[in-house]
Amino acid sequence: MTSFLLRGVALAALLATPALAKVSPLDIVQPVADYKIYVSEKLEQLTKDTKTFTDAVKAGDLDKAKSLFAPTRMSYEAVEPIAELFSDLDASIDSRADDHEKREQDPGFTGFHRIEYGLFEKNSTEGLAPFADKLMADVTELDKRIAGLALPPEKVVGGAAALMEEVAATKISGEEDRYSHTDLWDFKANFDGSKKIYDLVRPLIAKDDAGFVKKVDDSFATVDTTLAKYRTAKGYETYDKLTDGDRKILSANVNVLAEELSTLRGKLGLN
């Protein structure tokens, strides 16, 4: 669940960055249109995967439900740069226990992480059917909503940086997938979602600021290489296997990327 508040140095850098002279508002139209197609495809996949996942939960198939939890979430995590635009559904689909007064026992605690708590902390599917039904309904609603959802360019481009900043600032602690320790799956999806936005606007910047583009390209490659260290035959290592040193390196690499991405809005004249 994303706060989308750019902080400190990143915000200052964003505000101080001059726009590229040759980038006009019309230049942003096609990248945003292409990004909306990407989001629509991700939400279509999310809907299909969530159906399979929630069916397993309701059938009481604990092992299958556990195995589907992380891969199902990836399509959602990939579109998190724009979660601010559907904040009501984001709160229902992806909130964490500490977002609620009574934590795990709060009736308002629903979505992926409520089901995660049952599957991995309680090691049971008991009582999860209503949460599975609600998750499926919320995901279906989100998939329907995207067709009519306006995507302001400044929110799309700013979201790429804000999400990477959130990963470095809070997600690195392991707080999001605290019961399943499947955080690395989320990180990879967050990374890919932010990179998609960058890739779409990259041609608008490359000719006039090749140095900046090379820096960002290198930072994306560094984070990708870091995440690749933890790949397994079935996906990713559980996050509890990473040492404090591993997490610090990952955080530092993502922080560098976030600071660079925070200047994108300014460069594109979207402040």
PDB file of C-alpha atoms in Angstrom:
ATOM      1  CA  MET A   1       0.000   0.000   0.000  1.00  0.00           C
ATOM      2  CA  THR A   2       1.711   3.146  -1.241  1.00  0.00           C
ATOM      3  CA  SER A   3       1.882   6.545   0.455  1.00  0.00           C
ATOM      4  CA  PHE A   4       3.146   8.443  -2.604  1.00  0.00           C
ATOM      5  CA  LEU A   5       4.784  11.148  -0.500  1.00  0.00           C
ATOM      6  CA  LEU A   6       8.119  12.151  -2.013  1.00  0.00           C
ATOM      7  CA  ARG A   7      10.531  12.924   0.789  1.00  0.00           C
ATOM      8  CA  GLY A   8      13.516  15.175   1.559  1.00  0.00           C
ATOM      9  CA  VAL A   9      16.285  15.070  -0.990  1.00  0.00           C
ATOM     10  CA  ALA A  10      14.166  13.409  -3.649  1.00  0.00           C
ATOM     11  CA  LEU A  11      11.512  16.144  -3.481  1.00  0.00           C
ATOM     12  CA  ALA A  12      14.097  18.902  -3.518  1.00  0.00           C
ATOM     13  CA  ALA A  13      15.778  17.358  -6.543  1.00  0.00           C
ATOM     14  CA  LEU A  14      12.449  17.024  -8.301  1.00  0.00           C
ATOM     15  CA  LEU A  15      11.539  20.676  -7.782  1.00  0.00           C
ATOM     16  CA  ALA A  16      14.985  21.905  -8.792  1.00  0.00           C
ATOM     17  CA  THR A  17      15.188  19.973 -12.051  1.00  0.00           C
ATOM     18  CA  PRO A  18      14.713  22.101 -15.167  1.00  0.00           C
ATOM     19  CA  ALA A  19      12.442  20.781 -17.890  1.00  0.00           C
ATOM     20  CA  LEU A  20      14.003  19.680 -21.142  1.00  0.00           C
ATOM     21  CA  ALA A  21      13.344  22.384 -23.703  1.00  0.00           C
ATOM     22  CA  LYS A  22      12.121  20.057 -26.450  1.00  0.00           C
ATOM     23  CA  VAL A  23       9.574  18.106 -24.367  1.00  0.00           C
ATOM     24  CA  SER A  24       6.029  19.390 -24.832  1.00  0.00           C
ATOM     25  CA  PRO A  25       2.850  18.203 -23.077  1.00  0.00           C
ATOM     26  CA  LEU A  26       1.783  16.492 -26.290  1.00  0.00           C
ATOM     27  CA  ASP A  27       4.931  14.349 -26.188  1.00  0.00           C
ATOM     28  CA  ILE A  28       3.671  12.717 -22.979  1.00  0.00           C
ATOM     29  CA  VAL A  29       0.310  11.659 -24.407  1.00  0.00           C
ATOM     30  CA  GLN A  30       1.466   8.492 -26.171  1.00  0.00           C
ATOM     31  CA  PRO A  31       3.646   7.156 -23.307  1.00  0.00           C
ATOM     32  CA  VAL A  32       0.726   7.577 -20.894  1.00  0.00           C
ATOM     33  CA  ALA A  33      -1.631   5.864 -23.342  1.00  0.00           C
ATOM     34  CA  ASP A  34       0.826   2.982 -23.674  1.00  0.00           C
ATOM     35  CA  TYR A  35       1.144   2.796 -19.913  1.00  0.00           C
ATOM     36  CA  LYS A  36      -2.625   2.520 -19.553  1.00  0.00           C
ATOM     37  CA  ILE A  37      -2.538  -0.506 -21.866  1.00  0.00           C
ATOM     38  CA  TYR A  38       0.170  -2.005 -19.645  1.00  0.00           C
ATOM     39  CA  VAL A  39      -1.935  -1.414 -16.523  1.00  0.00           C
ATOM     40  CA  SER A  40      -5.009  -2.910 -18.188  1.00  0.00           C
ATOM     41  CA  GLU A  41      -3.064  -6.034 -19.111  1.00  0.00           C
ATOM     42  CA  LYS A  42      -1.698  -6.384 -15.589  1.00  0.00           C
ATOM     43  CA  LEU A  43      -5.155  -6.025 -14.055  1.00  0.00           C
ATOM     44  CA  GLU A  44      -6.590  -8.570 -16.472  1.00  0.00           C
ATOM     45  CA  GLN A  45      -3.887 -11.009 -15.350  1.00  0.00           C
ATOM     46  CA  LEU A  46      -4.480 -10.094 -11.719  1.00  0.00           C
ATOM     47  CA  THR A  47      -8.164 -10.919 -12.057  1.00  0.00           C
ATOM     48  CA  LYS A  48      -7.431 -14.347 -13.516  1.00  0.00           C
ATOM     49  CA  ASP A  49      -4.753 -15.150 -10.939  1.00  0.00           C
ATOM     50  CA  THR A  50      -6.859 -13.916  -8.032  1.00  0.00           C
ATOM     51  CA  LYS A  51      -9.691 -16.202  -9.091  1.00  0.00           C
ATOM     52  CA  THR A  52      -7.375 -19.223  -8.993  1.00  0.00           C
ATOM     53  CA  PHE A  53      -5.887 -18.089  -5.682  1.00  0.00           C
ATOM     54  CA  THR A  54      -9.189 -17.393  -3.940  1.00  0.00           C
ATOM     55  CA  ASP A  55     -10.694 -20.627  -5.259  1.00  0.00           C
ATOM     56  CA  ALA A  56      -7.840 -22.507  -3.570  1.00  0.00           C
ATOM     57  CA  VAL A  57      -8.436 -20.595  -0.326  1.00  0.00           C
ATOM     58  CA  LYS A  58     -12.156 -21.359  -0.352  1.00  0.00           C
ATOM     59  CA  ALA A  59     -11.521 -25.004  -1.210  1.00  0.00           C
ATOM     60  CA  GLY A  60      -9.318 -25.322   1.870  1.00  0.00           C
ATOM     61  CA  ASP A  61      -6.253 -26.222  -0.201  1.00  0.00           C
ATOM     62  CA  LEU A  62      -3.661 -24.681   2.111  1.00  0.00           C
ATOM     63  CA  ASP A  63      -0.541 -25.707   0.201  1.00  0.00           C
ATOM     64  CA  LYS A  64      -1.870 -24.508  -3.143  1.00  0.00           C
ATOM     65  CA  ALA A  65      -3.083 -21.226  -1.679  1.00  0.00           C
ATOM     66  CA  LYS A  66       0.315 -20.604  -0.081  1.00  0.00           C
ATOM     67  CA  SER A  67       2.125 -21.326  -3.335  1.00  0.00           C
ATOM     68  CA  LEU A  68      -0.116 -18.917  -5.269  1.00  0.00           C
ATOM     69  CA  PHE A  69       0.034 -15.999  -2.829  1.00  0.00           C
ATOM     70  CA  ALA A  70       3.260 -14.352  -4.034  1.00  0.00           C
ATOM     71  CA  PRO A  71       2.878 -14.830  -7.807  1.00  0.00           C
ATOM     72  CA  THR A  72      -0.735 -13.646  -7.690  1.00  0.00           C
ATOM     73  CA  ARG A  73       0.289 -10.391  -6.025  1.00  0.00           C
ATOM     74  CA  MET A  74       2.908  -9.508  -8.628  1.00  0.00           C
ATOM     75  CA  SER A  75       0.447  -8.050 -11.139  1.00  0.00           C
ATOM     76  CA  TYR A  76      -0.966  -5.801  -8.425  1.00  0.00           C
ATOM     77  CA  GLU A  77       2.450  -4.715  -7.181  1.00  0.00           C
ATOM     78  CA  ALA A  78       3.466  -3.847 -10.748  1.00  0.00           C
ATOM     79  CA  VAL A  79       0.743  -1.173 -10.964  1.00  0.00           C
ATOM     80  CA  GLU A  80       1.401   0.297  -7.524  1.00  0.00           C
ATOM     81  CA  PRO A  81       2.955   3.471  -8.971  1.00  0.00           C
ATOM     82  CA  ILE A  82      -0.619   4.669  -9.617  1.00  0.00           C
ATOM     83  CA  ALA A  83      -2.337   3.144  -6.561  1.00  0.00           C
ATOM     84  CA  GLU A  84      -3.084   6.675  -5.351  1.00  0.00           C
ATOM     85  CA  LEU A  85      -5.619   6.910  -8.185  1.00  0.00           C
ATOM     86  CA  PHE A  86      -7.687   4.061  -6.714  1.00  0.00           C
ATOM     87  CA  SER A  87      -6.889   4.608  -3.057  1.00  0.00           C
ATOM     88  CA  ASP A  88     -10.197   3.196  -1.803  1.00  0.00           C
ATOM     89  CA  LEU A  89      -9.576  -0.156  -3.459  1.00  0.00           C
ATOM     90  CA  ASP A  90      -5.882  -0.077  -2.557  1.00  0.00           C
ATOM     91  CA  ALA A  91      -6.845   0.228   1.113  1.00  0.00           C
ATOM     92  CA  SER A  92      -9.160  -2.758   0.789  1.00  0.00           C
ATOM     93  CA  ILE A  93      -6.872  -4.928  -1.347  1.00  0.00           C
ATOM     94  CA  ASP A  94      -3.424  -4.199   0.064  1.00  0.00           C
ATOM     95  CA  SER A  95      -3.561  -2.656   3.550  1.00  0.00           C
ATOM     96  CA  ARG A  96      -1.403  -4.035   6.375  1.00  0.00           C
ATOM     97  CA  ALA A  97      -2.460  -4.938   9.889  1.00  0.00           C
ATOM     98  CA  ASP A  98      -0.887  -1.829  11.408  1.00  0.00           C
ATOM     99  CA  ASP A  99      -3.100   0.344   9.199  1.00  0.00           C
ATOM    100  CA  HIS A 100      -6.001  -0.737  11.443  1.00  0.00           C
ATOM    101  CA  GLU A 101      -6.812  -0.007  15.088  1.00  0.00           C
ATOM    102  CA  LYS A 102      -7.237  -3.651  16.118  1.00  0.00           C
ATOM    103  CA  ARG A 103      -4.558  -4.893  13.747  1.00  0.00           C
ATOM    104  CA  GLU A 104      -5.185  -8.495  12.617  1.00  0.00           C
ATOM    105  CA  GLN A 105      -8.453  -8.645  14.538  1.00  0.00           C
ATOM    106  CA  ASP A 106      -9.869  -5.487  12.991  1.00  0.00           C
ATOM    107  CA  PRO A 107     -12.874  -6.172  10.721  1.00  0.00           C
ATOM    108  CA  GLY A 108     -11.559  -3.534   8.341  1.00  0.00           C
ATOM    109  CA  PHE A 109      -8.378  -5.510   7.759  1.00  0.00           C
ATOM    110  CA  THR A 110      -9.119  -7.266   4.466  1.00  0.00           C
ATOM    111  CA  GLY A 111      -7.371  -8.138   1.228  1.00  0.00           C
ATOM    112  CA  PHE A 112      -4.199  -9.995   0.418  1.00  0.00           C
ATOM    113  CA  HIS A 113      -2.499  -9.471   3.755  1.00  0.00           C
ATOM    114  CA  ARG A 114      -5.489 -10.600   5.809  1.00  0.00           C
ATOM    115  CA  ILE A 115      -5.503 -13.838   3.825  1.00  0.00           C
ATOM    116  CA  GLU A 116      -1.711 -14.032   4.143  1.00  0.00           C
ATOM    117  CA  TYR A 117      -2.087 -13.841   7.930  1.00  0.00           C
ATOM    118  CA  GLY A 118      -4.444 -16.812   7.938  1.00  0.00           C
ATOM    119  CA  LEU A 119      -2.420 -18.931   5.538  1.00  0.00           C
ATOM    120  CA  PHE A 120       1.064 -18.357   6.900  1.00  0.00           C
ATOM    121  CA  GLU A 121       0.662 -17.220  10.512  1.00  0.00           C
ATOM    122  CA  LYS A 122      -2.317 -19.407  11.433  1.00  0.00           C
ATOM    123  CA  ASN A 123      -1.367 -22.076   8.887  1.00  0.00           C
ATOM    124  CA  SER A 124      -5.033 -22.522   8.021  1.00  0.00           C
ATOM    125  CA  THR A 125      -7.723 -21.538   5.528  1.00  0.00           C
ATOM    126  CA  GLU A 126     -10.391 -21.568   8.226  1.00  0.00           C
ATOM    127  CA  GLY A 127     -12.573 -18.468   8.177  1.00  0.00           C
ATOM    128  CA  LEU A 128     -10.896 -17.034   5.097  1.00  0.00           C
ATOM    129  CA  ALA A 129     -13.703 -17.579   2.577  1.00  0.00           C
ATOM    130  CA  PRO A 130     -15.384 -14.180   3.202  1.00  0.00           C
ATOM    131  CA  PHE A 131     -12.034 -12.413   2.793  1.00  0.00           C
ATOM    132  CA  ALA A 132     -11.386 -14.349  -0.397  1.00  0.00           C
ATOM    133  CA  ASP A 133     -14.768 -13.331  -1.795  1.00  0.00           C
ATOM    134  CA  LYS A 134     -14.178  -9.676  -0.926  1.00  0.00           C
ATOM    135  CA  LEU A 135     -10.709  -9.698  -2.459  1.00  0.00           C
ATOM    136  CA  MET A 136     -12.090 -11.175  -5.666  1.00  0.00           C
ATOM    137  CA  ALA A 137     -14.860  -8.560  -5.761  1.00  0.00           C
ATOM    138  CA  ASP A 138     -12.409  -5.697  -5.179  1.00  0.00           C
ATOM    139  CA  VAL A 139      -9.990  -6.910  -7.851  1.00  0.00           C
ATOM    140  CA  THR A 140     -12.863  -7.335 -10.311  1.00  0.00           C
ATOM    141  CA  GLU A 141     -14.038  -3.802  -9.576  1.00  0.00           C
ATOM    142  CA  LEU A 142     -10.530  -2.448 -10.118  1.00  0.00           C
ATOM    143  CA  ASP A 143     -10.248  -4.248 -13.450  1.00  0.00           C
ATOM    144  CA  LYS A 144     -13.543  -2.672 -14.549  1.00  0.00           C
ATOM    145  CA  ARG A 145     -12.619   0.772 -13.262  1.00  0.00           C
ATOM    146  CA  ILE A 146      -9.381   1.116 -15.208  1.00  0.00           C
ATOM    147  CA  ALA A 147     -11.156   1.688 -18.538  1.00  0.00           C
ATOM    148  CA  GLY A 148     -12.581   5.002 -17.348  1.00  0.00           C
ATOM    149  CA  LEU A 149      -9.702   6.007 -15.083  1.00  0.00           C
ATOM    150  CA  ALA A 150      -7.772   9.132 -16.071  1.00  0.00           C
ATOM    151  CA  LEU A 151      -4.020   8.815 -15.619  1.00  0.00           C
ATOM    152  CA  PRO A 152      -2.528  12.277 -15.010  1.00  0.00           C
ATOM    153  CA  PRO A 153       1.033  12.218 -16.436  1.00  0.00           C
ATOM    154  CA  GLU A 154       2.508  13.800 -13.306  1.00  0.00           C
ATOM    155  CA  LYS A 155       0.981  11.037 -11.158  1.00  0.00           C
ATOM    156  CA  VAL A 156       2.269   8.301 -13.455  1.00  0.00           C
ATOM    157  CA  VAL A 157       5.809   9.654 -13.742  1.00  0.00           C
ATOM    158  CA  GLY A 158       5.983  10.742 -10.088  1.00  0.00           C
ATOM    159  CA  GLY A 159       4.655   7.370  -8.974  1.00  0.00           C
ATOM    160  CA  ALA A 160       7.658   5.540 -10.414  1.00  0.00           C
ATOM    161  CA  ALA A 161      10.007   7.405  -8.086  1.00  0.00           C
ATOM    162  CA  ALA A 162       7.677   7.377  -5.081  1.00  0.00           C
ATOM    163  CA  LEU A 163       7.278   3.618  -5.210  1.00  0.00           C
ATOM    164  CA  MET A 164      11.019   2.989  -5.367  1.00  0.00           C
ATOM    165  CA  GLU A 165      11.427   5.394  -2.460  1.00  0.00           C
ATOM    166  CA  GLU A 166       8.813   3.519  -0.455  1.00  0.00           C
ATOM    167  CA  VAL A 167      10.592   0.225  -1.136  1.00  0.00           C
ATOM    168  CA  ALA A 168      13.853   1.651   0.189  1.00  0.00           C
ATOM    169  CA  ALA A 169      12.312   3.497   3.143  1.00  0.00           C
ATOM    170  CA  THR A 170       9.798   0.990   4.516  1.00  0.00           C
ATOM    171  CA  LYS A 171       9.406  -2.210   2.528  1.00  0.00           C
ATOM    172  CA  ILE A 172      13.057  -3.175   3.015  1.00  0.00           C
ATOM    173  CA  SER A 173      12.240  -3.880   6.666  1.00  0.00           C
ATOM    174  CA  GLY A 174      10.072  -6.816   5.589  1.00  0.00           C
ATOM    175  CA  GLU A 175       6.948  -5.247   7.049  1.00  0.00           C
ATOM    176  CA  GLU A 176       4.687  -5.817   4.061  1.00  0.00           C
ATOM    177  CA  ASP A 177       4.769  -9.598   3.675  1.00  0.00           C
ATOM    178  CA  ARG A 178       5.548 -10.163   7.327  1.00  0.00           C
ATOM    179  CA  TYR A 179       3.799 -13.543   7.602  1.00  0.00           C
ATOM    180  CA  SER A 180       4.903 -15.170   4.331  1.00  0.00           C
ATOM    181  CA  HIS A 181       8.273 -13.417   3.853  1.00  0.00           C
ATOM    182  CA  THR A 182       7.601 -13.210   0.120  1.00  0.00           C
ATOM    183  CA  ASP A 183       8.792  -9.591  -0.047  1.00  0.00           C
ATOM    184  CA  LEU A 184      11.276 -10.162  -2.870  1.00  0.00           C
ATOM    185  CA  TRP A 185       8.453 -11.071  -5.237  1.00  0.00           C
ATOM    186  CA  ASP A 186       6.846  -7.708  -4.415  1.00  0.00           C
ATOM    187  CA  PHE A 187      10.136  -5.851  -4.875  1.00  0.00           C
ATOM    188  CA  LYS A 188      10.625  -7.376  -8.321  1.00  0.00           C
ATOM    189  CA  ALA A 189       7.094  -6.412  -9.375  1.00  0.00           C
ATOM    190  CA  ASN A 190       7.489  -2.881  -7.959  1.00  0.00           C
ATOM    191  CA  PHE A 191      10.804  -2.572  -9.792  1.00  0.00           C
ATOM    192  CA  ASP A 192       9.321  -3.775 -13.078  1.00  0.00           C
ATOM    193  CA  GLY A 193       6.330  -1.451 -12.737  1.00  0.00           C
ATOM    194  CA  SER A 194       8.505   1.599 -12.167  1.00  0.00           C
ATOM    195  CA  LYS A 195      10.861   0.601 -14.972  1.00  0.00           C
ATOM    196  CA  LYS A 196       7.956   0.343 -17.407  1.00  0.00           C
ATOM    197  CA  ILE A 197       7.113   3.993 -16.786  1.00  0.00           C
ATOM    198  CA  TYR A 198      10.749   5.024 -17.194  1.00  0.00           C
ATOM    199  CA  ASP A 199      11.126   3.000 -20.392  1.00  0.00           C
ATOM    200  CA  LEU A 200       8.100   4.715 -21.924  1.00  0.00           C
ATOM    201  CA  VAL A 201       9.355   8.258 -21.267  1.00  0.00           C
ATOM    202  CA  ARG A 202      13.040   7.459 -21.774  1.00  0.00           C
ATOM    203  CA  PRO A 203      13.031   8.388 -25.513  1.00  0.00           C
ATOM    204  CA  LEU A 204      11.827  11.879 -24.614  1.00  0.00           C
ATOM    205  CA  ILE A 205      14.937  12.430 -22.509  1.00  0.00           C
ATOM    206  CA  ALA A 206      17.641  10.374 -24.224  1.00  0.00           C
ATOM    207  CA  LYS A 207      18.633  12.805 -26.986  1.00  0.00           C
ATOM    208  CA  ASP A 208      18.994  15.847 -24.751  1.00  0.00           C
ATOM    209  CA  ASP A 209      20.263  14.256 -21.539  1.00  0.00           C
ATOM    210  CA  ALA A 210      22.202  11.139 -22.431  1.00  0.00           C
ATOM    211  CA  GLY A 211      24.228  11.352 -19.224  1.00  0.00           C
ATOM    212  CA  PHE A 212      21.148  11.192 -17.042  1.00  0.00           C
ATOM    213  CA  VAL A 213      19.705   8.306 -19.053  1.00  0.00           C
ATOM    214  CA  LYS A 214      22.919   6.329 -18.663  1.00  0.00           C
ATOM    215  CA  LYS A 215      22.887   6.882 -14.899  1.00  0.00           C
ATOM    216  CA  VAL A 216      19.298   5.672 -14.582  1.00  0.00           C
ATOM    217  CA  ASP A 217      19.902   2.740 -16.912  1.00  0.00           C
ATOM    218  CA  ASP A 218      22.882   1.721 -14.785  1.00  0.00           C
ATOM    219  CA  SER A 219      20.897   2.064 -11.557  1.00  0.00           C
ATOM    220  CA  PHE A 220      18.072  -0.092 -12.891  1.00  0.00           C
ATOM    221  CA  ALA A 221      20.644  -2.688 -13.966  1.00  0.00           C
ATOM    222  CA  THR A 222      22.242  -2.637 -10.508  1.00  0.00           C
ATOM    223  CA  VAL A 223      18.930  -3.211  -8.715  1.00  0.00           C
ATOM    224  CA  ASP A 224      17.982  -5.936 -11.197  1.00  0.00           C
ATOM    225  CA  THR A 225      21.314  -7.691 -10.640  1.00  0.00           C
ATOM    226  CA  THR A 226      20.890  -7.418  -6.876  1.00  0.00           C
ATOM    227  CA  LEU A 227      17.417  -8.976  -6.983  1.00  0.00           C
ATOM    228  CA  ALA A 228      18.615 -11.699  -9.354  1.00  0.00           C
ATOM    229  CA  LYS A 229      20.993 -12.961  -6.639  1.00  0.00           C
ATOM    230  CA  TYR A 230      17.993 -14.236  -4.723  1.00  0.00           C
ATOM    231  CA  ARG A 231      16.213 -16.000  -7.572  1.00  0.00           C
ATOM    232  CA  THR A 232      15.348 -19.644  -7.085  1.00  0.00           C
ATOM    233  CA  ALA A 233      13.825 -22.310  -9.297  1.00  0.00           C
ATOM    234  CA  LYS A 234      10.404 -21.474  -7.827  1.00  0.00           C
ATOM    235  CA  GLY A 235      10.725 -17.698  -7.665  1.00  0.00           C
ATOM    236  CA  TYR A 236      12.630 -15.959  -4.867  1.00  0.00           C
ATOM    237  CA  GLU A 237      14.186 -16.763  -1.522  1.00  0.00           C
ATOM    238  CA  THR A 238      12.063 -15.989   1.503  1.00  0.00           C
ATOM    239  CA  TYR A 239      13.021 -12.586   2.819  1.00  0.00           C
ATOM    240  CA  ASP A 240      13.955 -13.826   6.278  1.00  0.00           C
ATOM    241  CA  LYS A 241      16.982 -15.546   4.724  1.00  0.00           C
ATOM    242  CA  LEU A 242      18.583 -12.217   3.808  1.00  0.00           C
ATOM    243  CA  THR A 243      21.116 -10.800   6.241  1.00  0.00           C
ATOM    244  CA  ASP A 244      21.063  -7.224   7.528  1.00  0.00           C
ATOM    245  CA  GLY A 245      23.959  -6.590   5.157  1.00  0.00           C
ATOM    246  CA  ASP A 246      21.967  -7.904   2.199  1.00  0.00           C
ATOM    247  CA  ARG A 247      19.085  -5.606   3.069  1.00  0.00           C
ATOM    248  CA  LYS A 248      21.344  -2.569   3.456  1.00  0.00           C
ATOM    249  CA  ILE A 249      22.875  -3.131   0.028  1.00  0.00           C
ATOM    250  CA  LEU A 250      19.452  -3.560  -1.553  1.00  0.00           C
ATOM    251  CA  SER A 251      18.156  -0.437   0.204  1.00  0.00           C
ATOM    252  CA  ALA A 252      21.151   1.640  -0.875  1.00  0.00           C
ATOM    253  CA  ASN A 253      20.804   0.572  -4.512  1.00  0.00           C
ATOM    254  CA  VAL A 254      17.072   1.286  -4.575  1.00  0.00           C
ATOM    255  CA  ASN A 255      17.616   4.662  -2.866  1.00  0.00           C
ATOM    256  CA  VAL A 256      20.007   5.762  -5.592  1.00  0.00           C
ATOM    257  CA  LEU A 257      17.471   4.762  -8.223  1.00  0.00           C
ATOM    258  CA  ALA A 258      14.642   6.557  -6.407  1.00  0.00           C
ATOM    259  CA  GLU A 259      16.619   9.804  -6.178  1.00  0.00           C
ATOM    260  CA  GLU A 260      17.392   9.709  -9.884  1.00  0.00           C
ATOM    261  CA  LEU A 261      13.795   8.930 -10.825  1.00  0.00           C
ATOM    262  CA  SER A 262      12.584  11.790  -8.630  1.00  0.00           C
ATOM    263  CA  THR A 263      13.931  14.240 -11.226  1.00  0.00           C
ATOM    264  CA  LEU A 264      11.878  12.760 -14.073  1.00  0.00           C
ATOM    265  CA  ARG A 265       8.828  14.949 -13.502  1.00  0.00           C
ATOM    266  CA  GLY A 266      10.909  18.093 -13.596  1.00  0.00           C
ATOM    267  CA  LYS A 267      12.775  17.037 -16.714  1.00  0.00           C
ATOM    268  CA  LEU A 268       9.490  16.386 -18.487  1.00  0.00           C
ATOM    269  CA  GLY A 269       7.937  19.673 -17.356  1.00  0.00           C
ATOM    270  CA  LEU A 270       5.344  17.946 -15.171  1.00  0.00           C
ATOM    271  CA  ASN A 271       5.917  19.770 -11.867  1.00  0.00           C
TER     272      ASN A 271
END
